[in-house]
Amino acid sequence: MSQPTTGSGTRTDDLSVTHGPGPVAGSTAGPARSDETVGQLLGQLTEQVSHLVRDEVQLAKMDLAAKGKKAGVGIGMFSGAGLLAFFGVGALVAAAIVALSAAVPAWLAAVIVAVVLFAVAGVLALMGKKEVQQATPPVPQAAVDGLKQDVQTVKEGFHR
């Protein structure tokens, strides 16, 4: 049995909702349109619009749920990539220590690599602190300035 479709092309059995009264394709039951009053027609219109809105909301929910699943899978893959990259950096650090240990004792090579890593981390922390300070306070300053200007314009308009 084929299912009727909504205006958006989605089958009604996909939405698991019911449709209100109205003629079904191929049906001859029910009063003729000329016998219905304007009030009845308006009642049917509001009911059908209500059903249409509910169907569209249900479709939007289903669409968001599917997109949410895909986003979750994508975030999980990004997390896995980040974890593997972390281990890769650890392996590179170990390789740097082993390579440097050919010229100096192994303990000194490890200390040298650690000092370099801490220096890079310190520089990144200072740069990050500077960026955060520039971002505070977290007020949309352009919007606040625009709002102040609008208020000033309205005040000037009342004084004229």
CSV table of C-alpha atoms in Angstrom, one decimal:
chain,number,residue,atom,x,y,z
A,1,MET,CA,0.0,0.0,0.0
A,2,SER,CA,1.5,3.3,-1.0
A,3,GLN,CA,1.5,6.2,1.6
A,4,PRO,CA,0.5,9.7,0.8
A,5,THR,CA,3.2,12.3,1.1
A,6,THR,CA,3.4,15.6,2.9
A,7,GLY,CA,4.2,18.9,1.1
A,8,SER,CA,7.9,18.3,1.8
A,9,GLY,CA,7.9,15.0,0.0
A,10,THR,CA,8.3,12.9,3.2
A,11,ARG,CA,6.1,9.8,3.5
A,12,THR,CA,3.6,10.0,6.3
A,13,ASP,CA,4.6,6.6,7.7
A,14,ASP,CA,8.1,8.1,8.2
A,15,LEU,CA,6.7,10.7,10.5
A,16,SER,CA,4.4,8.4,12.5
A,17,VAL,CA,1.7,11.1,12.7
A,18,THR,CA,-1.9,11.1,11.6
A,19,HIS,CA,-3.5,13.5,9.2
A,20,GLY,CA,-6.8,15.3,9.9
A,21,PRO,CA,-10.0,15.1,8.0
A,22,GLY,CA,-10.1,15.7,4.3
A,23,PRO,CA,-10.7,13.8,1.2
A,24,VAL,CA,-8.2,11.1,0.4
A,25,ALA,CA,-7.1,10.6,-3.2
A,26,GLY,CA,-9.7,8.3,-4.9
A,27,SER,CA,-12.3,8.7,-2.1
A,28,THR,CA,-15.8,9.9,-2.9
A,29,ALA,CA,-17.1,9.8,0.7
A,30,GLY,CA,-17.9,13.0,2.5
A,31,PRO,CA,-19.8,16.1,1.7
A,32,ALA,CA,-19.2,18.1,-1.5
A,33,ARG,CA,-17.2,21.2,-1.1
A,34,SER,CA,-20.1,23.4,-2.1
A,35,ASP,CA,-22.2,22.1,0.8
A,36,GLU,CA,-19.7,23.2,3.5
A,37,THR,CA,-20.0,26.6,5.2
A,38,VAL,CA,-17.2,29.1,5.4
A,39,GLY,CA,-16.8,28.4,9.1
A,40,GLN,CA,-16.4,24.7,8.4
A,41,LEU,CA,-13.8,25.4,5.7
A,42,LEU,CA,-11.9,27.7,8.1
A,43,GLY,CA,-12.0,25.1,10.8
A,44,GLN,CA,-10.6,22.5,8.4
A,45,LEU,CA,-8.0,24.9,7.2
A,46,THR,CA,-6.7,25.7,10.8
A,47,GLU,CA,-6.7,22.0,11.6
A,48,GLN,CA,-4.8,21.1,8.5
A,49,VAL,CA,-2.3,23.9,9.1
A,50,SER,CA,-1.9,22.6,12.6
A,51,HIS,CA,-1.2,19.1,11.3
A,52,LEU,CA,1.2,20.4,8.7
A,53,VAL,CA,3.2,22.4,11.3
A,54,ARG,CA,3.3,19.3,13.6
A,55,ASP,CA,4.5,17.2,10.7
A,56,GLU,CA,7.2,19.7,9.8
A,57,VAL,CA,8.4,19.9,13.5
A,58,GLN,CA,8.5,16.1,13.6
A,59,LEU,CA,10.5,16.0,10.4
A,60,ALA,CA,12.9,18.7,11.8
A,61,LYS,CA,13.4,16.6,15.0
A,62,MET,CA,14.2,13.5,12.9
A,63,ASP,CA,16.6,15.5,10.8
A,64,LEU,CA,18.4,16.9,13.8
A,65,ALA,CA,18.6,13.5,15.5
A,66,ALA,CA,20.3,12.1,12.4
A,67,LYS,CA,22.7,15.0,12.1
A,68,GLY,CA,23.4,14.7,15.8
A,69,LYS,CA,24.4,11.1,15.4
A,70,LYS,CA,26.7,11.9,12.5
A,71,ALA,CA,28.2,14.8,14.5
A,72,GLY,CA,28.8,12.5,17.5
A,73,VAL,CA,30.6,9.9,15.3
A,74,GLY,CA,32.7,12.7,13.7
A,75,ILE,CA,33.6,14.1,17.2
A,76,GLY,CA,34.6,10.6,18.2
A,77,MET,CA,36.8,10.2,15.2
A,78,PHE,CA,38.4,13.6,15.9
A,79,SER,CA,39.1,12.6,19.5
A,80,GLY,CA,40.7,9.4,18.3
A,81,ALA,CA,42.9,11.3,15.8
A,82,GLY,CA,43.9,13.7,18.6
A,83,LEU,CA,44.9,10.8,20.9
A,84,LEU,CA,46.9,9.2,18.2
A,85,ALA,CA,48.6,12.5,17.4
A,86,PHE,CA,49.5,12.9,21.1
A,87,PHE,CA,51.1,9.4,21.1
A,88,GLY,CA,52.9,10.4,17.8
A,89,VAL,CA,54.4,13.5,19.5
A,90,GLY,CA,55.5,11.3,22.4
A,91,ALA,CA,57.3,9.0,20.0
A,92,LEU,CA,59.0,12.0,18.3
A,93,VAL,CA,60.1,13.3,21.7
A,94,ALA,CA,61.5,9.8,22.5
A,95,ALA,CA,63.3,9.8,19.1
A,96,ALA,CA,64.8,13.2,19.7
A,97,ILE,CA,66.1,12.0,23.1
A,98,VAL,CA,67.6,8.9,21.5
A,99,ALA,CA,69.2,10.9,18.7
A,100,LEU,CA,70.6,13.4,21.1
A,101,SER,CA,71.9,10.6,23.4
A,102,ALA,CA,74.5,9.7,20.7
A,103,ALA,CA,76.3,13.0,21.5
A,104,VAL,CA,75.6,13.3,25.3
A,105,PRO,CA,74.6,10.9,28.0
A,106,ALA,CA,70.9,9.7,27.8
A,107,TRP,CA,69.8,11.5,31.0
A,108,LEU,CA,71.2,14.8,29.7
A,109,ALA,CA,69.5,14.3,26.3
A,110,ALA,CA,66.2,13.8,28.1
A,111,VAL,CA,66.8,17.0,30.2
A,112,ILE,CA,67.7,19.0,27.2
A,113,VAL,CA,64.5,17.9,25.3
A,114,ALA,CA,62.4,18.5,28.4
A,115,VAL,CA,63.8,22.1,28.7
A,116,VAL,CA,63.1,22.8,25.1
A,117,LEU,CA,59.5,21.5,25.4
A,118,PHE,CA,58.9,23.6,28.6
A,119,ALA,CA,60.2,26.7,26.8
A,120,VAL,CA,57.8,26.2,23.9
A,121,ALA,CA,55.0,25.5,26.3
A,122,GLY,CA,55.8,28.8,28.2
A,123,VAL,CA,55.8,30.8,25.0
A,124,LEU,CA,52.4,29.3,23.9
A,125,ALA,CA,51.0,30.0,27.4
A,126,LEU,CA,52.1,33.7,27.3
A,127,MET,CA,50.6,34.1,23.8
A,128,GLY,CA,47.4,32.4,24.9
A,129,LYS,CA,47.2,34.7,28.0
A,130,LYS,CA,47.6,37.7,25.8
A,131,GLU,CA,44.8,36.5,23.5
A,132,VAL,CA,42.4,35.8,26.4
A,133,GLN,CA,43.1,39.3,27.9
A,134,GLN,CA,42.2,40.9,24.5
A,135,ALA,CA,39.0,38.9,24.4
A,136,THR,CA,37.8,40.1,27.8
A,137,PRO,CA,35.3,41.4,28.9
A,138,PRO,CA,33.1,39.1,26.8
A,139,VAL,CA,30.7,41.9,25.9
A,140,PRO,CA,29.8,42.4,22.2
A,141,GLN,CA,31.2,45.9,22.2
A,142,ALA,CA,30.1,46.7,18.7
A,143,ALA,CA,26.5,45.8,19.5
A,144,VAL,CA,26.6,47.8,22.7
A,145,ASP,CA,28.0,50.8,20.9
A,146,GLY,CA,25.3,50.5,18.2
A,147,LEU,CA,22.6,50.3,20.9
A,148,LYS,CA,24.0,53.4,22.6
A,149,GLN,CA,24.0,55.2,19.3
A,150,ASP,CA,20.4,54.2,18.7
A,151,VAL,CA,19.3,55.4,22.1
A,152,GLN,CA,21.0,58.7,21.5
A,153,THR,CA,19.3,59.1,18.1
A,154,VAL,CA,15.9,58.4,19.6
A,155,LYS,CA,16.6,60.9,22.4
A,156,GLU,CA,17.5,63.6,19.8
A,157,GLY,CA,14.3,62.8,17.9
A,158,PHE,CA,12.2,63.5,21.0
A,159,HIS,CA,13.9,66.8,21.7
A,160,ARG,CA,13.1,68.2,18.3
